[in-house]
JSON list of C-alpha atoms in Angstrom, two decimals:
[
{"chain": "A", "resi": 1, "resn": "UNK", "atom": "CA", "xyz": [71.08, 76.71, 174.24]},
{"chain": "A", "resi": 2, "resn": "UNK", "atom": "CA", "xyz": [71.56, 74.13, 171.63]},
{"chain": "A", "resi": 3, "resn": "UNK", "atom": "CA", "xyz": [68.12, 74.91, 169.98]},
{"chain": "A", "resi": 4, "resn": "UNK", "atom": "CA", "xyz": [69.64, 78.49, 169.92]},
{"chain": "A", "resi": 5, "resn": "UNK", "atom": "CA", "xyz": [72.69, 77.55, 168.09]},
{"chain": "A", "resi": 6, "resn": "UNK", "atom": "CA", "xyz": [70.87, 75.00, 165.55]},
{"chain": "A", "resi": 7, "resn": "UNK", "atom": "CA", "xyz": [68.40, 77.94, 164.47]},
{"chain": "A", "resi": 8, "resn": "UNK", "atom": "CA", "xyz": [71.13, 80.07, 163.90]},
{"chain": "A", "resi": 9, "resn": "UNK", "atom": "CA", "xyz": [73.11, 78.05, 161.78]},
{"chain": "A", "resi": 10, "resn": "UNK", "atom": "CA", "xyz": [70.30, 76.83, 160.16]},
{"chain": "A", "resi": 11, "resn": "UNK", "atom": "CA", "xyz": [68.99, 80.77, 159.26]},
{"chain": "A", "resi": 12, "resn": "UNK", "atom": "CA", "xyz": [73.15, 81.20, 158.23]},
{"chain": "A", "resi": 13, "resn": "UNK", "atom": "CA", "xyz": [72.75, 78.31, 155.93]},
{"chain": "A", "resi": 14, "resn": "UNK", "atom": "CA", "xyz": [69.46, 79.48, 154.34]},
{"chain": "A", "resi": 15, "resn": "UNK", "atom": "CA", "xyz": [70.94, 83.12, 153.64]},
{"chain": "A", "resi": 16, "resn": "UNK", "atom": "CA", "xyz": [73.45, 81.51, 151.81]},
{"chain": "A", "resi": 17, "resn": "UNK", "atom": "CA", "xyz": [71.69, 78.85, 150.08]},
{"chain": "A", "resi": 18, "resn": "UNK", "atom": "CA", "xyz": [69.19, 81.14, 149.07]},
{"chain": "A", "resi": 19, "resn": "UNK", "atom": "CA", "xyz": [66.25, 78.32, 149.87]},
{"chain": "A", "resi": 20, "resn": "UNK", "atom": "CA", "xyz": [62.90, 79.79, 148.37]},
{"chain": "A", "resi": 21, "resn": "UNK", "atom": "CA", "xyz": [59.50, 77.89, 148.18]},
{"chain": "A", "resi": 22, "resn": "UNK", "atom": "CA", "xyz": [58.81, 77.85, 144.58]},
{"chain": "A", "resi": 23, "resn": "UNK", "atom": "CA", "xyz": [58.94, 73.46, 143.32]},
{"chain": "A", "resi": 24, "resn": "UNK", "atom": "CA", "xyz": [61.45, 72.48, 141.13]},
{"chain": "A", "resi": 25, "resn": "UNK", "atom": "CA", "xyz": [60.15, 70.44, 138.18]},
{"chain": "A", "resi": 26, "resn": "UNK", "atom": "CA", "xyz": [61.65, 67.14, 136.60]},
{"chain": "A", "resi": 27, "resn": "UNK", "atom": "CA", "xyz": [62.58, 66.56, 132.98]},
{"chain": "A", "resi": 28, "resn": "UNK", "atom": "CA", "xyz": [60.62, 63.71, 132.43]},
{"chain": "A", "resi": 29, "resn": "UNK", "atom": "CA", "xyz": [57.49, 66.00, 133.52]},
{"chain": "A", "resi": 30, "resn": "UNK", "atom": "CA", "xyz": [58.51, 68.77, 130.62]},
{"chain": "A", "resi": 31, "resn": "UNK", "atom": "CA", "xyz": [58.67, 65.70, 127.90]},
{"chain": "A", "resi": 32, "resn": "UNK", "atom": "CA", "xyz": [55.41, 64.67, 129.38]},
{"chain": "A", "resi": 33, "resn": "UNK", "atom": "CA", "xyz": [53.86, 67.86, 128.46]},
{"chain": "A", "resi": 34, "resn": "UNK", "atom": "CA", "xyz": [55.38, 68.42, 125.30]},
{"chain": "A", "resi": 35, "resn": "UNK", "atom": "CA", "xyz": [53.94, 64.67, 124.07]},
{"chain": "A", "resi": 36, "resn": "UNK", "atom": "CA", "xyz": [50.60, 65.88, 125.59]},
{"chain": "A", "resi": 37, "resn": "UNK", "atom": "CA", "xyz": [51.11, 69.03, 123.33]},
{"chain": "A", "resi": 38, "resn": "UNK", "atom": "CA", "xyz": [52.39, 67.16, 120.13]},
{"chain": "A", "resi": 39, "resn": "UNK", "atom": "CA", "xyz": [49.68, 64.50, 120.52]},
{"chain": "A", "resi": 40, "resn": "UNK", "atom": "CA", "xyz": [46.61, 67.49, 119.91]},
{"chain": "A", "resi": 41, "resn": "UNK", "atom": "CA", "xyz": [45.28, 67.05, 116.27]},
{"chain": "A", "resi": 42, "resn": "UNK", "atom": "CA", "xyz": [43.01, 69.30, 114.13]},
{"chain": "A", "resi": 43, "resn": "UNK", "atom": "CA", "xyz": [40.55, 68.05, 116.49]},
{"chain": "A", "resi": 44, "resn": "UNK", "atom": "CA", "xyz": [41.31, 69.65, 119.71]},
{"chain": "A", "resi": 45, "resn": "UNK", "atom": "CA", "xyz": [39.69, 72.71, 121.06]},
{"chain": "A", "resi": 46, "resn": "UNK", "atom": "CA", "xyz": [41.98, 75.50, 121.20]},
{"chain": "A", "resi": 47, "resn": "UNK", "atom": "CA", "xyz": [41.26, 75.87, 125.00]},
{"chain": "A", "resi": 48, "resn": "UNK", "atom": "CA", "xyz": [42.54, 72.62, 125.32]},
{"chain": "A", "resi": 49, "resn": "UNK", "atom": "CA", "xyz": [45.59, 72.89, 123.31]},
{"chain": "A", "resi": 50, "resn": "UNK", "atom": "CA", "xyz": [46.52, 76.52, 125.70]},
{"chain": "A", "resi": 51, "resn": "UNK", "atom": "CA", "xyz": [45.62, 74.18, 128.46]},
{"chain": "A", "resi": 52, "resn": "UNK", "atom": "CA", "xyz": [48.35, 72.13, 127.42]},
{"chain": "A", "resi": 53, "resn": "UNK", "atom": "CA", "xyz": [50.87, 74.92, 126.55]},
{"chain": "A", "resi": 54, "resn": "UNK", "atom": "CA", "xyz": [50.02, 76.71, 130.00]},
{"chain": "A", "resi": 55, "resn": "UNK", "atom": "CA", "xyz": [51.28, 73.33, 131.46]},
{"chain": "A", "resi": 56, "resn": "UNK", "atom": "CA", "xyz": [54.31, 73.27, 129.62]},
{"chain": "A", "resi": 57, "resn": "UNK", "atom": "CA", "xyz": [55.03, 76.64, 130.49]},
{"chain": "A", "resi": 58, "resn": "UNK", "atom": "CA", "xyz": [54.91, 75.77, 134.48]},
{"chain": "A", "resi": 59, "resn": "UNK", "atom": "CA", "xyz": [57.25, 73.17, 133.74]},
{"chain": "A", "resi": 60, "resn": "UNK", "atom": "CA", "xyz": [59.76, 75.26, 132.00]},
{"chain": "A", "resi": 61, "resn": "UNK", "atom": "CA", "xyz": [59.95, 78.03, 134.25]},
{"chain": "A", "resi": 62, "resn": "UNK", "atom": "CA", "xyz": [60.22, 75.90, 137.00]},
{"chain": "A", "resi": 63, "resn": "UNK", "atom": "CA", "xyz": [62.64, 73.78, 136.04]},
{"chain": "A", "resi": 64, "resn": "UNK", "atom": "CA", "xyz": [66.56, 73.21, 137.09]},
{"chain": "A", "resi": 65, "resn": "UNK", "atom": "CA", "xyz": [67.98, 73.81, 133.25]},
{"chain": "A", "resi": 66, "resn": "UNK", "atom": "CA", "xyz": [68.19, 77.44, 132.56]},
{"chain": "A", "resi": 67, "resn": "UNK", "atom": "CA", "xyz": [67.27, 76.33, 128.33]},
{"chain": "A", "resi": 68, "resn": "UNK", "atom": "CA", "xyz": [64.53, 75.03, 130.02]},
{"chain": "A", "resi": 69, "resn": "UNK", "atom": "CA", "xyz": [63.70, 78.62, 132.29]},
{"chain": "A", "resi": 70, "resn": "UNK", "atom": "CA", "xyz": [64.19, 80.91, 129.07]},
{"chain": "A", "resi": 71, "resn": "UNK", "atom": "CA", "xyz": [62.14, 78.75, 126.78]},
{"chain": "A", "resi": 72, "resn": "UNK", "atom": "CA", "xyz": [59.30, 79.02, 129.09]},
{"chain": "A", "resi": 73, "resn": "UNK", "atom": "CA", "xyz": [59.78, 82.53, 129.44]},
{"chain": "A", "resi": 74, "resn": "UNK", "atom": "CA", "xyz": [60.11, 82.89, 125.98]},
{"chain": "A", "resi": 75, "resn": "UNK", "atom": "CA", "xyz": [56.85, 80.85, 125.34]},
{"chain": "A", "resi": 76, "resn": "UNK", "atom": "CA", "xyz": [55.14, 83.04, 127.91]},
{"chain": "A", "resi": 77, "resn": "UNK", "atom": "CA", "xyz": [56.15, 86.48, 126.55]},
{"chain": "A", "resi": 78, "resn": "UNK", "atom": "CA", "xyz": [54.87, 85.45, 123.15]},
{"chain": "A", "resi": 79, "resn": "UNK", "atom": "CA", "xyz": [51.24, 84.26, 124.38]},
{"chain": "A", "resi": 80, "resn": "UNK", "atom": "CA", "xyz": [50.77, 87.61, 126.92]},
{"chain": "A", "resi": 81, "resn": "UNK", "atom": "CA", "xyz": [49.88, 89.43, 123.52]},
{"chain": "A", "resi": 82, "resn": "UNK", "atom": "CA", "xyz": [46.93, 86.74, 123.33]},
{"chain": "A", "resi": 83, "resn": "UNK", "atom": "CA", "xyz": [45.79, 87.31, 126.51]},
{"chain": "A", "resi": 84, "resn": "UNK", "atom": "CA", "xyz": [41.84, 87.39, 126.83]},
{"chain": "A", "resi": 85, "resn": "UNK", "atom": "CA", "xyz": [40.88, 87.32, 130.69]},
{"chain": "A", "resi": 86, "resn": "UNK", "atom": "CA", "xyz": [42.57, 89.35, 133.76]},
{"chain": "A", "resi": 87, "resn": "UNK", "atom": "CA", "xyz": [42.69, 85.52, 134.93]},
{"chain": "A", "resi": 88, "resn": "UNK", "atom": "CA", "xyz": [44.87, 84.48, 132.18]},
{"chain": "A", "resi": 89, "resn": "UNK", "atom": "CA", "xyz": [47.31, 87.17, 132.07]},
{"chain": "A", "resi": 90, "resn": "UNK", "atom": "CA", "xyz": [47.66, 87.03, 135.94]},
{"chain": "A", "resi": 91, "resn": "UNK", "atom": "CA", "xyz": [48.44, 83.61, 135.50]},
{"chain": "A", "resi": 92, "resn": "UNK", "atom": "CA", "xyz": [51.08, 84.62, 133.11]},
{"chain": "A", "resi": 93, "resn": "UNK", "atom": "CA", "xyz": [52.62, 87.31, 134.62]},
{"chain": "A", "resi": 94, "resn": "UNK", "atom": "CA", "xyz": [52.99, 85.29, 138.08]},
{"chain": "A", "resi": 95, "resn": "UNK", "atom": "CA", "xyz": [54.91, 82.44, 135.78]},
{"chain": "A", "resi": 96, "resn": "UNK", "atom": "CA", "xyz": [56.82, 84.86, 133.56]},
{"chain": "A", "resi": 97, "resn": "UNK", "atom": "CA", "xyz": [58.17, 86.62, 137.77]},
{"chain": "A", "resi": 98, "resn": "UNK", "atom": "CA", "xyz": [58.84, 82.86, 138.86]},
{"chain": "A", "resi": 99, "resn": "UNK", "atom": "CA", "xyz": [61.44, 82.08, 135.28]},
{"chain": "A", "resi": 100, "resn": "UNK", "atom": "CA", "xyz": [63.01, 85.73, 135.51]},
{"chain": "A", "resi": 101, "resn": "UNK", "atom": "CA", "xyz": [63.42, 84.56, 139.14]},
{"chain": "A", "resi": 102, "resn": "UNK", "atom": "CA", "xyz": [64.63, 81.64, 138.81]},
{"chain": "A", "resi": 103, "resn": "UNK", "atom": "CA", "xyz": [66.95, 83.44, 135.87]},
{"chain": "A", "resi": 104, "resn": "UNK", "atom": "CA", "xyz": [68.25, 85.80, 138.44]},
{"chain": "A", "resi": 105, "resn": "UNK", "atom": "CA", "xyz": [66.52, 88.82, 136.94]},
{"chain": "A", "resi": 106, "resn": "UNK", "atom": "CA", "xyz": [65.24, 89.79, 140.24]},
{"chain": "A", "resi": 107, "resn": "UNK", "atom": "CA", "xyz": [63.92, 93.46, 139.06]},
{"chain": "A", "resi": 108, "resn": "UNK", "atom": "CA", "xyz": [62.51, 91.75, 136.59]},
{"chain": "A", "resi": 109, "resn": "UNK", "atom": "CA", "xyz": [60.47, 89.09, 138.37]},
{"chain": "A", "resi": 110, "resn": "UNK", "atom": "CA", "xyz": [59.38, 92.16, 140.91]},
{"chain": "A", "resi": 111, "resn": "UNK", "atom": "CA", "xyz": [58.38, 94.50, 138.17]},
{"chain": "A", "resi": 112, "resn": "UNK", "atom": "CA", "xyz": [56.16, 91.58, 136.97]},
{"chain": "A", "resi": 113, "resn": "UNK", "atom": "CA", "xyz": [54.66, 90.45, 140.38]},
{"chain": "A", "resi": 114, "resn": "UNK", "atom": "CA", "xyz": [53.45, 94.64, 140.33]},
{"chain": "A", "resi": 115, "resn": "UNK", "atom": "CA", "xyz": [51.48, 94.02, 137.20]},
{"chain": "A", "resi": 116, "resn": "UNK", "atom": "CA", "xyz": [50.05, 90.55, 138.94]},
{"chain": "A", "resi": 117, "resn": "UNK", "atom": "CA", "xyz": [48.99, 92.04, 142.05]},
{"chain": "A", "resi": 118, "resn": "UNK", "atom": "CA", "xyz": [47.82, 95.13, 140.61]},
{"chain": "A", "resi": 119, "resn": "UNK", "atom": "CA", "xyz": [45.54, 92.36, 138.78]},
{"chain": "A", "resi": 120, "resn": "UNK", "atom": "CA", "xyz": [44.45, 90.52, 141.67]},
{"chain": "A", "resi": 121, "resn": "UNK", "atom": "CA", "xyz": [45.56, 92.25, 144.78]},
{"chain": "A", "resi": 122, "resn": "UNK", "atom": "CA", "xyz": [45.58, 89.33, 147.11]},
{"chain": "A", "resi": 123, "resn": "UNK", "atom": "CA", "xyz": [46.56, 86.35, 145.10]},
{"chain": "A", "resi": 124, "resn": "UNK", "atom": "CA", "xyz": [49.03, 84.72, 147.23]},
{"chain": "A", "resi": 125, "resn": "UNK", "atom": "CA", "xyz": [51.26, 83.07, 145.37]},
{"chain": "A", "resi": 126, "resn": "UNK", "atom": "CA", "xyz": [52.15, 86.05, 144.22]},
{"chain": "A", "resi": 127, "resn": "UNK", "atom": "CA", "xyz": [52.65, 87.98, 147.52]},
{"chain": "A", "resi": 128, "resn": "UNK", "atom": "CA", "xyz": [54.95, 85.39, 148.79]},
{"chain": "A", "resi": 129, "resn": "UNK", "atom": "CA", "xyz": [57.13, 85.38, 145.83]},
{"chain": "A", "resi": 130, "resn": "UNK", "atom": "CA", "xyz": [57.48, 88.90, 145.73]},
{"chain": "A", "resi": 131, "resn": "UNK", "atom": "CA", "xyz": [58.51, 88.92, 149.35]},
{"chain": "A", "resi": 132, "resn": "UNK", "atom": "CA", "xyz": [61.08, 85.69, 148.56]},
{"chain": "A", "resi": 133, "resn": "UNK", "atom": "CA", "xyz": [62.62, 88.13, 145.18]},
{"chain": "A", "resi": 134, "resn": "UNK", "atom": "CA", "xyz": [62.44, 91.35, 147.62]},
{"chain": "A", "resi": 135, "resn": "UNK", "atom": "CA", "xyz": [64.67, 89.28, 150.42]},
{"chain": "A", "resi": 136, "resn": "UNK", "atom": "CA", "xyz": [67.15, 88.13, 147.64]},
{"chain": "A", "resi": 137, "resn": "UNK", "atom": "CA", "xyz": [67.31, 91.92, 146.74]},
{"chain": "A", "resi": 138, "resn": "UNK", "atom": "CA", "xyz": [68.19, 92.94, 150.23]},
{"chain": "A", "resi": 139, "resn": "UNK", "atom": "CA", "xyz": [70.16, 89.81, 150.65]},
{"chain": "A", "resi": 140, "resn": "UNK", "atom": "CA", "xyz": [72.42, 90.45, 147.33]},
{"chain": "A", "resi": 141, "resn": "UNK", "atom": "CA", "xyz": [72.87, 94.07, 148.10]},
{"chain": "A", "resi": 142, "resn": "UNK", "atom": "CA", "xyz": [74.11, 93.40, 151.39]},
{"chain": "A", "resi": 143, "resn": "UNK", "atom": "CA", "xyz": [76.78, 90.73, 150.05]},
{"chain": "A", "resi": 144, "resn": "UNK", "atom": "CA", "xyz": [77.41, 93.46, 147.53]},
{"chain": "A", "resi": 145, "resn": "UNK", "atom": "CA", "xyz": [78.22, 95.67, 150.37]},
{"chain": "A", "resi": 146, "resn": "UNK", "atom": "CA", "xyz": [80.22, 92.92, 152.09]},
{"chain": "A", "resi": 147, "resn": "UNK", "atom": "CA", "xyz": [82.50, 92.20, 149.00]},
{"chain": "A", "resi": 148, "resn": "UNK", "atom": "CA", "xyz": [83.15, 95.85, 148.21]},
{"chain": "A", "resi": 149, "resn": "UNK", "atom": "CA", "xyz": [84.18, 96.79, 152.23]},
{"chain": "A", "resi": 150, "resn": "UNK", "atom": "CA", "xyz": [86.58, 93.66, 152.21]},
{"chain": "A", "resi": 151, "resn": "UNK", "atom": "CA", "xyz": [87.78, 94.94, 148.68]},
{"chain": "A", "resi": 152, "resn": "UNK", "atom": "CA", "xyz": [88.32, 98.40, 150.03]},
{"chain": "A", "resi": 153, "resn": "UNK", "atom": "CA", "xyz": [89.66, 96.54, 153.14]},
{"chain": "A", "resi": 154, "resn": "UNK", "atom": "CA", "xyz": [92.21, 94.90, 151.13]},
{"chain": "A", "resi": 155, "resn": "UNK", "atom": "CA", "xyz": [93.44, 97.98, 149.54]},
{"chain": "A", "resi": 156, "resn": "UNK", "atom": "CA", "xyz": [93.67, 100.21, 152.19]},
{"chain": "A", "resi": 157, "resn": "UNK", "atom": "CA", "xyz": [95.96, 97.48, 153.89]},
{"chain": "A", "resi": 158, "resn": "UNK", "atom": "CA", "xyz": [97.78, 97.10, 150.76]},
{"chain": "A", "resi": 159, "resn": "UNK", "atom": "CA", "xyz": [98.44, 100.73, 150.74]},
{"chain": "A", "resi": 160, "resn": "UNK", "atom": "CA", "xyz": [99.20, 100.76, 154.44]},
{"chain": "A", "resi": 161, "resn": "UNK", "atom": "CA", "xyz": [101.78, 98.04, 153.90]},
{"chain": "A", "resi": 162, "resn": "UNK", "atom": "CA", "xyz": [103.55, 99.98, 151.02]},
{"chain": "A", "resi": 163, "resn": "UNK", "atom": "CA", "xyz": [103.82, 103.02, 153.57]},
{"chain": "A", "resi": 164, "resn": "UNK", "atom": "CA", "xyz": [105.22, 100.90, 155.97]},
{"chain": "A", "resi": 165, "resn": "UNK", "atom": "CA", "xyz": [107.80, 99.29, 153.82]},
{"chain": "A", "resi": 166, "resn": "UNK", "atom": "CA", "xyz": [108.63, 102.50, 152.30]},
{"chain": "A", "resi": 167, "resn": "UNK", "atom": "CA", "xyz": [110.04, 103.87, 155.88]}
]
């Protein structure tokens, strides 16, 4: 019965908390990749040097900040125009859904996975995430719903006690 109890609260806590499976990434790992960016002379290939900004990129969009989310998404609307393999600009598109995710911009991020996984149908990463931004779509319409019942809630009893007092 315990084990019952513990899995509940423990599937309460995660609808709240809104736990997902995407990694978090560290400052010091973005500054790493910016040196490794800033350190490419004249004499690096340019596949190297998109190496490097793809890298950057993951970092950003996966970080805590939200500066750090929009620059990445920033950075990775600006190179999709450059894009020269379905590879590449699946690659893109699944980073550009993870910042919008982690930005909130939950359409967004599922409009993108679409494009991904029309790309490569069963890439994975992708599938989960869109099933992680589709949850947090049911799960903020349904706290939508909850606030605006208690809100009517409120004002229905508010009216009722007006009535009341009036007689």
């Amino acid at each position: 019965m315990e084990a019952k109890f513990s899995k509940f609260f423990e599937s309460v806590g995660s609808f709240f908390s809104g736990g997902d499976q995407i990694p978090w990434c560290d400052r010091d790992i973005i500054q790493g990749c910016e040196r490794e960016i800033a350190e490419h002379g004249d004499g690096t290939t340019d596949e190297a040097k998109n190496e490097s900004i793809m890298r950057l990129s993951w970092a950003l969009v996966h970080s805590r900040q939200p500066e750090d989310v929009q620059r990445g998404i920033a950075m990775l609307e600006a190179s999709l125009a450059g894009v020269l393999t379905p590879l590449q600009k699946r690659e893109k598109l699944y980073l550009l859904s993870v910042g919008y995710y982690r930005s909130g911009d939950y359409s967004k991020s599922r409009q993108l996975l679409d494009r991904c996984l029309e790309i490569a149908p069963d890439f994975r990463q992708a599938l989960s995430l869109k099933k992680t931004v589709e949850d947090r779509i049911a799960k903020d319409g349904v706290i939508g719903i909850g606030i605006a019942a208690t809100a009517v809630g409120l004002l229905a009893g508010g009216i009722a006690a007006a009535v009341a007092r009036k007689r």
